[in-house]
JSON list of C-alpha atoms in Angstrom, two decimals:
[
{"chain": "A", "resi": 1, "resn": "MET", "atom": "CA", "xyz": [-27.62, 9.78, 5.35]},
{"chain": "A", "resi": 2, "resn": "THR", "atom": "CA", "xyz": [-26.97, 6.09, 4.60]},
{"chain": "A", "resi": 3, "resn": "LYS", "atom": "CA", "xyz": [-25.01, 6.92, 1.45]},
{"chain": "A", "resi": 4, "resn": "LEU", "atom": "CA", "xyz": [-22.87, 9.44, 3.33]},
{"chain": "A", "resi": 5, "resn": "LEU", "atom": "CA", "xyz": [-22.10, 6.98, 6.15]},
{"chain": "A", "resi": 6, "resn": "LEU", "atom": "CA", "xyz": [-21.35, 4.19, 3.69]},
{"chain": "A", "resi": 7, "resn": "SER", "atom": "CA", "xyz": [-19.07, 6.48, 1.68]},
{"chain": "A", "resi": 8, "resn": "LEU", "atom": "CA", "xyz": [-17.20, 7.56, 4.81]},
{"chain": "A", "resi": 9, "resn": "HIS", "atom": "CA", "xyz": [-16.91, 3.93, 5.95]},
{"chain": "A", "resi": 10, "resn": "VAL", "atom": "CA", "xyz": [-15.44, 2.81, 2.61]},
{"chain": "A", "resi": 11, "resn": "LEU", "atom": "CA", "xyz": [-13.07, 5.79, 2.46]},
{"chain": "A", "resi": 12, "resn": "ALA", "atom": "CA", "xyz": [-11.91, 5.18, 6.02]},
{"chain": "A", "resi": 13, "resn": "SER", "atom": "CA", "xyz": [-11.33, 1.53, 5.16]},
{"chain": "A", "resi": 14, "resn": "ILE", "atom": "CA", "xyz": [-9.25, 2.33, 2.12]},
{"chain": "A", "resi": 15, "resn": "LEU", "atom": "CA", "xyz": [-7.28, 5.16, 3.72]},
{"chain": "A", "resi": 16, "resn": "THR", "atom": "CA", "xyz": [-6.53, 3.44, 7.05]},
{"chain": "A", "resi": 17, "resn": "VAL", "atom": "CA", "xyz": [-6.64, -0.33, 6.70]},
{"chain": "A", "resi": 18, "resn": "GLY", "atom": "CA", "xyz": [-4.93, -0.25, 3.31]},
{"chain": "A", "resi": 19, "resn": "PRO", "atom": "CA", "xyz": [-1.75, 1.43, 4.58]},
{"chain": "A", "resi": 20, "resn": "ILE", "atom": "CA", "xyz": [-1.62, -0.86, 7.61]},
{"chain": "A", "resi": 21, "resn": "THR", "atom": "CA", "xyz": [-1.86, -4.01, 5.51]},
{"chain": "A", "resi": 22, "resn": "VAL", "atom": "CA", "xyz": [0.82, -2.82, 3.07]},
{"chain": "A", "resi": 23, "resn": "ALA", "atom": "CA", "xyz": [3.22, -1.48, 5.73]},
{"chain": "A", "resi": 24, "resn": "ALA", "atom": "CA", "xyz": [2.76, -4.52, 7.99]},
{"chain": "A", "resi": 25, "resn": "SER", "atom": "CA", "xyz": [3.39, -6.84, 5.04]},
{"chain": "A", "resi": 26, "resn": "MET", "atom": "CA", "xyz": [6.60, -5.02, 4.09]},
{"chain": "A", "resi": 27, "resn": "PHE", "atom": "CA", "xyz": [7.93, -4.75, 7.65]},
{"chain": "A", "resi": 28, "resn": "PRO", "atom": "CA", "xyz": [9.38, -8.27, 8.14]},
{"chain": "A", "resi": 29, "resn": "ARG", "atom": "CA", "xyz": [11.53, -7.97, 5.02]},
{"chain": "A", "resi": 30, "resn": "TYR", "atom": "CA", "xyz": [13.22, -4.85, 6.34]},
{"chain": "A", "resi": 31, "resn": "ALA", "atom": "CA", "xyz": [13.43, -5.93, 9.99]},
{"chain": "A", "resi": 32, "resn": "LYS", "atom": "CA", "xyz": [14.91, -9.34, 9.23]},
{"chain": "A", "resi": 33, "resn": "PRO", "atom": "CA", "xyz": [18.65, -9.35, 9.91]},
{"chain": "A", "resi": 34, "resn": "PRO", "atom": "CA", "xyz": [20.93, -10.15, 7.00]},
{"chain": "A", "resi": 35, "resn": "ALA", "atom": "CA", "xyz": [21.88, -13.77, 6.50]},
{"chain": "A", "resi": 36, "resn": "PRO", "atom": "CA", "xyz": [25.26, -14.80, 7.91]},
{"chain": "A", "resi": 37, "resn": "GLY", "atom": "CA", "xyz": [27.96, -13.52, 5.61]},
{"chain": "A", "resi": 38, "resn": "ASP", "atom": "CA", "xyz": [25.66, -10.94, 4.00]},
{"chain": "A", "resi": 39, "resn": "ASP", "atom": "CA", "xyz": [26.99, -7.41, 4.48]},
{"chain": "A", "resi": 40, "resn": "GLY", "atom": "CA", "xyz": [23.89, -5.67, 3.14]},
{"chain": "A", "resi": 41, "resn": "PRO", "atom": "CA", "xyz": [22.80, -2.16, 4.15]},
{"chain": "A", "resi": 42, "resn": "HIS", "atom": "CA", "xyz": [21.11, -3.26, 7.40]},
{"chain": "A", "resi": 43, "resn": "ASP", "atom": "CA", "xyz": [21.02, 0.22, 9.02]},
{"chain": "A", "resi": 44, "resn": "HIS", "atom": "CA", "xyz": [18.96, 1.51, 6.09]},
{"chain": "A", "resi": 45, "resn": "ASP", "atom": "CA", "xyz": [16.66, -1.50, 6.36]},
{"chain": "A", "resi": 46, "resn": "LEU", "atom": "CA", "xyz": [16.11, -0.85, 10.08]},
{"chain": "A", "resi": 47, "resn": "ARG", "atom": "CA", "xyz": [15.24, 2.77, 9.40]},
{"chain": "A", "resi": 48, "resn": "THR", "atom": "CA", "xyz": [12.72, 1.63, 6.79]},
{"chain": "A", "resi": 49, "resn": "ALA", "atom": "CA", "xyz": [11.31, -0.95, 9.23]},
{"chain": "A", "resi": 50, "resn": "ALA", "atom": "CA", "xyz": [10.99, 1.73, 11.92]},
{"chain": "A", "resi": 51, "resn": "PHE", "atom": "CA", "xyz": [9.13, 3.96, 9.47]},
{"chain": "A", "resi": 52, "resn": "LEU", "atom": "CA", "xyz": [6.78, 1.10, 8.50]},
{"chain": "A", "resi": 53, "resn": "HIS", "atom": "CA", "xyz": [6.13, 0.41, 12.20]},
{"chain": "A", "resi": 54, "resn": "LYS", "atom": "CA", "xyz": [5.30, 4.06, 12.73]},
{"chain": "A", "resi": 55, "resn": "ILE", "atom": "CA", "xyz": [2.81, 3.88, 9.84]},
{"chain": "A", "resi": 56, "resn": "CYS", "atom": "CA", "xyz": [1.17, 0.78, 11.34]},
{"chain": "A", "resi": 57, "resn": "ARG", "atom": "CA", "xyz": [0.89, 2.37, 14.80]},
{"chain": "A", "resi": 58, "resn": "GLY", "atom": "CA", "xyz": [-0.46, 5.67, 13.54]},
{"chain": "A", "resi": 59, "resn": "TYR", "atom": "CA", "xyz": [-3.00, 4.24, 11.14]},
{"chain": "A", "resi": 60, "resn": "ALA", "atom": "CA", "xyz": [-4.13, 1.68, 13.75]},
{"chain": "A", "resi": 61, "resn": "VAL", "atom": "CA", "xyz": [-5.23, 4.57, 15.97]},
{"chain": "A", "resi": 62, "resn": "VAL", "atom": "CA", "xyz": [-7.07, 6.36, 13.15]},
{"chain": "A", "resi": 63, "resn": "GLY", "atom": "CA", "xyz": [-8.42, 3.01, 11.89]},
{"chain": "A", "resi": 64, "resn": "ILE", "atom": "CA", "xyz": [-10.91, 2.85, 14.77]},
{"chain": "A", "resi": 65, "resn": "ALA", "atom": "CA", "xyz": [-13.09, 5.01, 12.52]},
{"chain": "A", "resi": 66, "resn": "VAL", "atom": "CA", "xyz": [-13.69, 2.02, 10.23]},
{"chain": "A", "resi": 67, "resn": "PRO", "atom": "CA", "xyz": [-15.73, -0.13, 12.65]},
{"chain": "A", "resi": 68, "resn": "VAL", "atom": "CA", "xyz": [-17.38, 2.94, 14.18]},
{"chain": "A", "resi": 69, "resn": "LEU", "atom": "CA", "xyz": [-18.59, 4.13, 10.78]},
{"chain": "A", "resi": 70, "resn": "GLY", "atom": "CA", "xyz": [-19.45, 0.55, 9.84]},
{"chain": "A", "resi": 71, "resn": "LEU", "atom": "CA", "xyz": [-21.68, 0.13, 12.88]},
{"chain": "A", "resi": 72, "resn": "ALA", "atom": "CA", "xyz": [-23.33, 3.49, 12.22]},
{"chain": "A", "resi": 73, "resn": "THR", "atom": "CA", "xyz": [-23.93, 2.49, 8.59]},
{"chain": "A", "resi": 74, "resn": "GLY", "atom": "CA", "xyz": [-25.30, -0.92, 9.61]},
{"chain": "A", "resi": 75, "resn": "ALA", "atom": "CA", "xyz": [-27.65, 0.69, 12.12]},
{"chain": "A", "resi": 76, "resn": "GLN", "atom": "CA", "xyz": [-28.85, 3.20, 9.52]},
{"chain": "A", "resi": 77, "resn": "MET", "atom": "CA", "xyz": [-29.47, 0.37, 7.04]},
{"chain": "A", "resi": 78, "resn": "GLY", "atom": "CA", "xyz": [-31.16, -1.80, 9.65]},
{"chain": "A", "resi": 79, "resn": "VAL", "atom": "CA", "xyz": [-28.84, -4.77, 9.09]},
{"chain": "A", "resi": 80, "resn": "LEU", "atom": "CA", "xyz": [-27.07, -5.01, 12.45]},
{"chain": "A", "resi": 81, "resn": "GLY", "atom": "CA", "xyz": [-28.64, -8.43, 13.07]},
{"chain": "A", "resi": 82, "resn": "ASP", "atom": "CA", "xyz": [-27.72, -9.89, 9.68]},
{"chain": "A", "resi": 83, "resn": "ALA", "atom": "CA", "xyz": [-25.35, -12.86, 9.76]},
{"chain": "A", "resi": 84, "resn": "TRP", "atom": "CA", "xyz": [-22.91, -11.38, 7.22]},
{"chain": "A", "resi": 85, "resn": "LEU", "atom": "CA", "xyz": [-22.52, -8.24, 9.30]},
{"chain": "A", "resi": 86, "resn": "MET", "atom": "CA", "xyz": [-22.14, -10.17, 12.55]},
{"chain": "A", "resi": 87, "resn": "ALA", "atom": "CA", "xyz": [-19.45, -12.31, 10.90]},
{"chain": "A", "resi": 88, "resn": "SER", "atom": "CA", "xyz": [-17.72, -9.15, 9.67]},
{"chain": "A", "resi": 89, "resn": "ILE", "atom": "CA", "xyz": [-17.80, -7.66, 13.17]},
{"chain": "A", "resi": 90, "resn": "VAL", "atom": "CA", "xyz": [-16.28, -10.82, 14.65]},
{"chain": "A", "resi": 91, "resn": "LEU", "atom": "CA", "xyz": [-13.57, -10.98, 11.97]},
{"chain": "A", "resi": 92, "resn": "THR", "atom": "CA", "xyz": [-12.80, -7.27, 12.40]},
{"chain": "A", "resi": 93, "resn": "THR", "atom": "CA", "xyz": [-12.47, -7.76, 16.15]},
{"chain": "A", "resi": 94, "resn": "ILE", "atom": "CA", "xyz": [-10.11, -10.70, 15.64]},
{"chain": "A", "resi": 95, "resn": "ALA", "atom": "CA", "xyz": [-8.05, -8.70, 13.12]},
{"chain": "A", "resi": 96, "resn": "ALA", "atom": "CA", "xyz": [-7.80, -5.75, 15.53]},
{"chain": "A", "resi": 97, "resn": "ALA", "atom": "CA", "xyz": [-6.80, -8.05, 18.39]},
{"chain": "A", "resi": 98, "resn": "LEU", "atom": "CA", "xyz": [-4.16, -9.69, 16.18]},
{"chain": "A", "resi": 99, "resn": "LEU", "atom": "CA", "xyz": [-2.78, -6.30, 15.19]},
{"chain": "A", "resi": 100, "resn": "MET", "atom": "CA", "xyz": [-2.65, -4.99, 18.75]},
{"chain": "A", "resi": 101, "resn": "SER", "atom": "CA", "xyz": [-1.46, -8.15, 20.50]},
{"chain": "A", "resi": 102, "resn": "MET", "atom": "CA", "xyz": [0.90, -9.72, 17.97]},
{"chain": "A", "resi": 103, "resn": "VAL", "atom": "CA", "xyz": [1.76, -7.62, 14.92]},
{"chain": "A", "resi": 104, "resn": "LEU", "atom": "CA", "xyz": [2.64, -4.29, 16.57]},
{"chain": "A", "resi": 105, "resn": "PRO", "atom": "CA", "xyz": [4.43, -5.88, 19.56]},
{"chain": "A", "resi": 106, "resn": "GLY", "atom": "CA", "xyz": [6.28, -8.23, 17.19]},
{"chain": "A", "resi": 107, "resn": "GLN", "atom": "CA", "xyz": [7.42, -5.28, 15.10]},
{"chain": "A", "resi": 108, "resn": "ARG", "atom": "CA", "xyz": [8.53, -3.39, 18.20]},
{"chain": "A", "resi": 109, "resn": "GLU", "atom": "CA", "xyz": [10.49, -6.42, 19.46]},
{"chain": "A", "resi": 110, "resn": "LEU", "atom": "CA", "xyz": [12.30, -6.86, 16.16]},
{"chain": "A", "resi": 111, "resn": "LEU", "atom": "CA", "xyz": [13.19, -3.17, 16.09]},
{"chain": "A", "resi": 112, "resn": "GLU", "atom": "CA", "xyz": [14.51, -3.28, 19.64]},
{"chain": "A", "resi": 113, "resn": "GLU", "atom": "CA", "xyz": [16.56, -6.39, 18.92]},
{"chain": "A", "resi": 114, "resn": "GLY", "atom": "CA", "xyz": [17.86, -4.97, 15.66]},
{"chain": "A", "resi": 115, "resn": "ALA", "atom": "CA", "xyz": [18.90, -1.62, 17.11]},
{"chain": "A", "resi": 116, "resn": "GLY", "atom": "CA", "xyz": [22.12, -3.04, 18.52]},
{"chain": "A", "resi": 117, "resn": "PRO", "atom": "CA", "xyz": [23.78, -2.08, 21.78]},
{"chain": "A", "resi": 118, "resn": "ALA", "atom": "CA", "xyz": [23.48, 1.56, 22.79]},
{"chain": "A", "resi": 119, "resn": "GLY", "atom": "CA", "xyz": [26.26, 3.66, 21.38]},
{"chain": "A", "resi": 120, "resn": "THR", "atom": "CA", "xyz": [26.85, 1.58, 18.25]},
{"chain": "A", "resi": 121, "resn": "GLY", "atom": "CA", "xyz": [24.87, 3.92, 16.06]},
{"chain": "A", "resi": 122, "resn": "ALA", "atom": "CA", "xyz": [23.23, 0.92, 14.43]},
{"chain": "A", "resi": 123, "resn": "GLY", "atom": "CA", "xyz": [19.79, 2.21, 15.17]},
{"chain": "A", "resi": 124, "resn": "GLU", "atom": "CA", "xyz": [19.89, 3.95, 18.52]},
{"chain": "A", "resi": 125, "resn": "ASP", "atom": "CA", "xyz": [17.04, 6.26, 17.61]},
{"chain": "A", "resi": 126, "resn": "LEU", "atom": "CA", "xyz": [14.93, 3.54, 16.01]},
{"chain": "A", "resi": 127, "resn": "ALA", "atom": "CA", "xyz": [13.36, 1.81, 18.96]},
{"chain": "A", "resi": 128, "resn": "GLY", "atom": "CA", "xyz": [14.75, 3.44, 22.07]},
{"chain": "A", "resi": 129, "resn": "THR", "atom": "CA", "xyz": [16.52, 0.42, 23.53]},
{"chain": "A", "resi": 130, "resn": "GLY", "atom": "CA", "xyz": [19.40, -1.64, 22.33]},
{"chain": "A", "resi": 131, "resn": "ALA", "atom": "CA", "xyz": [19.93, -5.35, 22.45]},
{"chain": "A", "resi": 132, "resn": "GLY", "atom": "CA", "xyz": [21.16, -6.11, 25.93]},
{"chain": "A", "resi": 133, "resn": "PRO", "atom": "CA", "xyz": [21.73, -9.31, 27.85]},
{"chain": "A", "resi": 134, "resn": "GLY", "atom": "CA", "xyz": [19.51, -12.08, 26.56]},
{"chain": "A", "resi": 135, "resn": "ALA", "atom": "CA", "xyz": [19.33, -10.57, 23.08]},
{"chain": "A", "resi": 136, "resn": "LEU", "atom": "CA", "xyz": [18.12, -12.86, 20.32]},
{"chain": "A", "resi": 137, "resn": "THR", "atom": "CA", "xyz": [20.60, -14.48, 17.97]},
{"chain": "A", "resi": 138, "resn": "VAL", "atom": "CA", "xyz": [20.48, -13.70, 14.25]},
{"chain": "A", "resi": 139, "resn": "ALA", "atom": "CA", "xyz": [18.75, -17.04, 13.61]},
{"chain": "A", "resi": 140, "resn": "GLU", "atom": "CA", "xyz": [16.15, -16.31, 16.30]},
{"chain": "A", "resi": 141, "resn": "ARG", "atom": "CA", "xyz": [15.53, -12.84, 14.87]},
{"chain": "A", "resi": 142, "resn": "ARG", "atom": "CA", "xyz": [15.14, -14.27, 11.36]},
{"chain": "A", "resi": 143, "resn": "SER", "atom": "CA", "xyz": [12.69, -16.83, 12.77]},
{"chain": "A", "resi": 144, "resn": "ALA", "atom": "CA", "xyz": [10.78, -14.09, 14.62]},
{"chain": "A", "resi": 145, "resn": "ALA", "atom": "CA", "xyz": [10.56, -12.09, 11.37]},
{"chain": "A", "resi": 146, "resn": "ALA", "atom": "CA", "xyz": [9.18, -15.15, 9.57]},
{"chain": "A", "resi": 147, "resn": "ARG", "atom": "CA", "xyz": [6.55, -15.68, 12.31]},
{"chain": "A", "resi": 148, "resn": "LEU", "atom": "CA", "xyz": [5.63, -12.00, 12.10]},
{"chain": "A", "resi": 149, "resn": "ALA", "atom": "CA", "xyz": [5.22, -12.31, 8.34]},
{"chain": "A", "resi": 150, "resn": "MET", "atom": "CA", "xyz": [2.85, -15.26, 8.87]},
{"chain": "A", "resi": 151, "resn": "THR", "atom": "CA", "xyz": [0.87, -13.39, 11.53]},
{"chain": "A", "resi": 152, "resn": "THR", "atom": "CA", "xyz": [0.64, -10.35, 9.26]},
{"chain": "A", "resi": 153, "resn": "GLY", "atom": "CA", "xyz": [-0.61, -12.62, 6.48]},
{"chain": "A", "resi": 154, "resn": "MET", "atom": "CA", "xyz": [-3.38, -13.88, 8.77]},
{"chain": "A", "resi": 155, "resn": "PHE", "atom": "CA", "xyz": [-4.27, -10.26, 9.64]},
{"chain": "A", "resi": 156, "resn": "ASN", "atom": "CA", "xyz": [-4.46, -9.41, 5.92]},
{"chain": "A", "resi": 157, "resn": "LEU", "atom": "CA", "xyz": [-6.52, -12.52, 5.16]},
{"chain": "A", "resi": 158, "resn": "LEU", "atom": "CA", "xyz": [-9.04, -11.53, 7.84]},
{"chain": "A", "resi": 159, "resn": "TRP", "atom": "CA", "xyz": [-9.42, -8.10, 6.25]},
{"chain": "A", "resi": 160, "resn": "ALA", "atom": "CA", "xyz": [-9.76, -9.60, 2.78]},
{"chain": "A", "resi": 161, "resn": "THR", "atom": "CA", "xyz": [-12.53, -11.86, 4.09]},
{"chain": "A", "resi": 162, "resn": "VAL", "atom": "CA", "xyz": [-14.33, -8.86, 5.61]},
{"chain": "A", "resi": 163, "resn": "VAL", "atom": "CA", "xyz": [-14.10, -7.02, 2.27]},
{"chain": "A", "resi": 164, "resn": "VAL", "atom": "CA", "xyz": [-15.60, -10.02, 0.47]},
{"chain": "A", "resi": 165, "resn": "LEU", "atom": "CA", "xyz": [-18.42, -10.20, 3.03]},
{"chain": "A", "resi": 166, "resn": "MET", "atom": "CA", "xyz": [-19.09, -6.50, 2.58]},
{"chain": "A", "resi": 167, "resn": "ILE", "atom": "CA", "xyz": [-19.35, -6.92, -1.18]},
{"chain": "A", "resi": 168, "resn": "VAL", "atom": "CA", "xyz": [-21.19, -10.24, -1.38]},
{"chain": "A", "resi": 169, "resn": "ARG", "atom": "CA", "xyz": [-23.46, -9.75, 1.66]},
{"chain": "A", "resi": 170, "resn": "PRO", "atom": "CA", "xyz": [-25.07, -13.19, 1.73]},
{"chain": "A", "resi": 171, "resn": "GLY", "atom": "CA", "xyz": [-28.83, -12.82, 1.68]},
{"chain": "A", "resi": 172, "resn": "SER", "atom": "CA", "xyz": [-28.71, -9.23, 0.47]},
{"chain": "A", "resi": 173, "resn": "THR", "atom": "CA", "xyz": [-31.37, -7.93, -1.84]},
{"chain": "A", "resi": 174, "resn": "THR", "atom": "CA", "xyz": [-28.90, -6.33, -4.25]},
{"chain": "A", "resi": 175, "resn": "GLY", "atom": "CA", "xyz": [-28.92, -9.39, -6.49]},
{"chain": "A", "resi": 176, "resn": "ALA", "atom": "CA", "xyz": [-25.12, -9.30, -6.76]}
]
């Protein structure tokens, strides 16, 4: 039973967290408005950003299987009280909180700001609302994209740390 749970936990990690980390990392590049004077294909970029946001949202919901299977595996192995697992649980919780409170809302905000006023066709169907009164300037949107990239990097670093803890397992008897 332990091998089955561990296999499912690893598969869930690869198939859910992997796409989130890649899509979230790519998002700021596509959501960032073009530099002043750059007439690049921004509508295409916004569509790509919207697609990447959809991937992040969808896989975040399915990704709940990772900690659930991880806890079940830890219980089966009798290691729930081990420091490495407790640290992994804390880091996973922080990563999930970062995703839900900063990464996904930051993506949504950039999409809404980048959609343009309703009726322009610049992305009406991307985020549902256009940039209205109080919309961010191009410089502010570029800055927001840079902050989102940094936050996404922290999210990815947390997951990388959890992976290392899962492999190294300080104090484990595997001898690795």
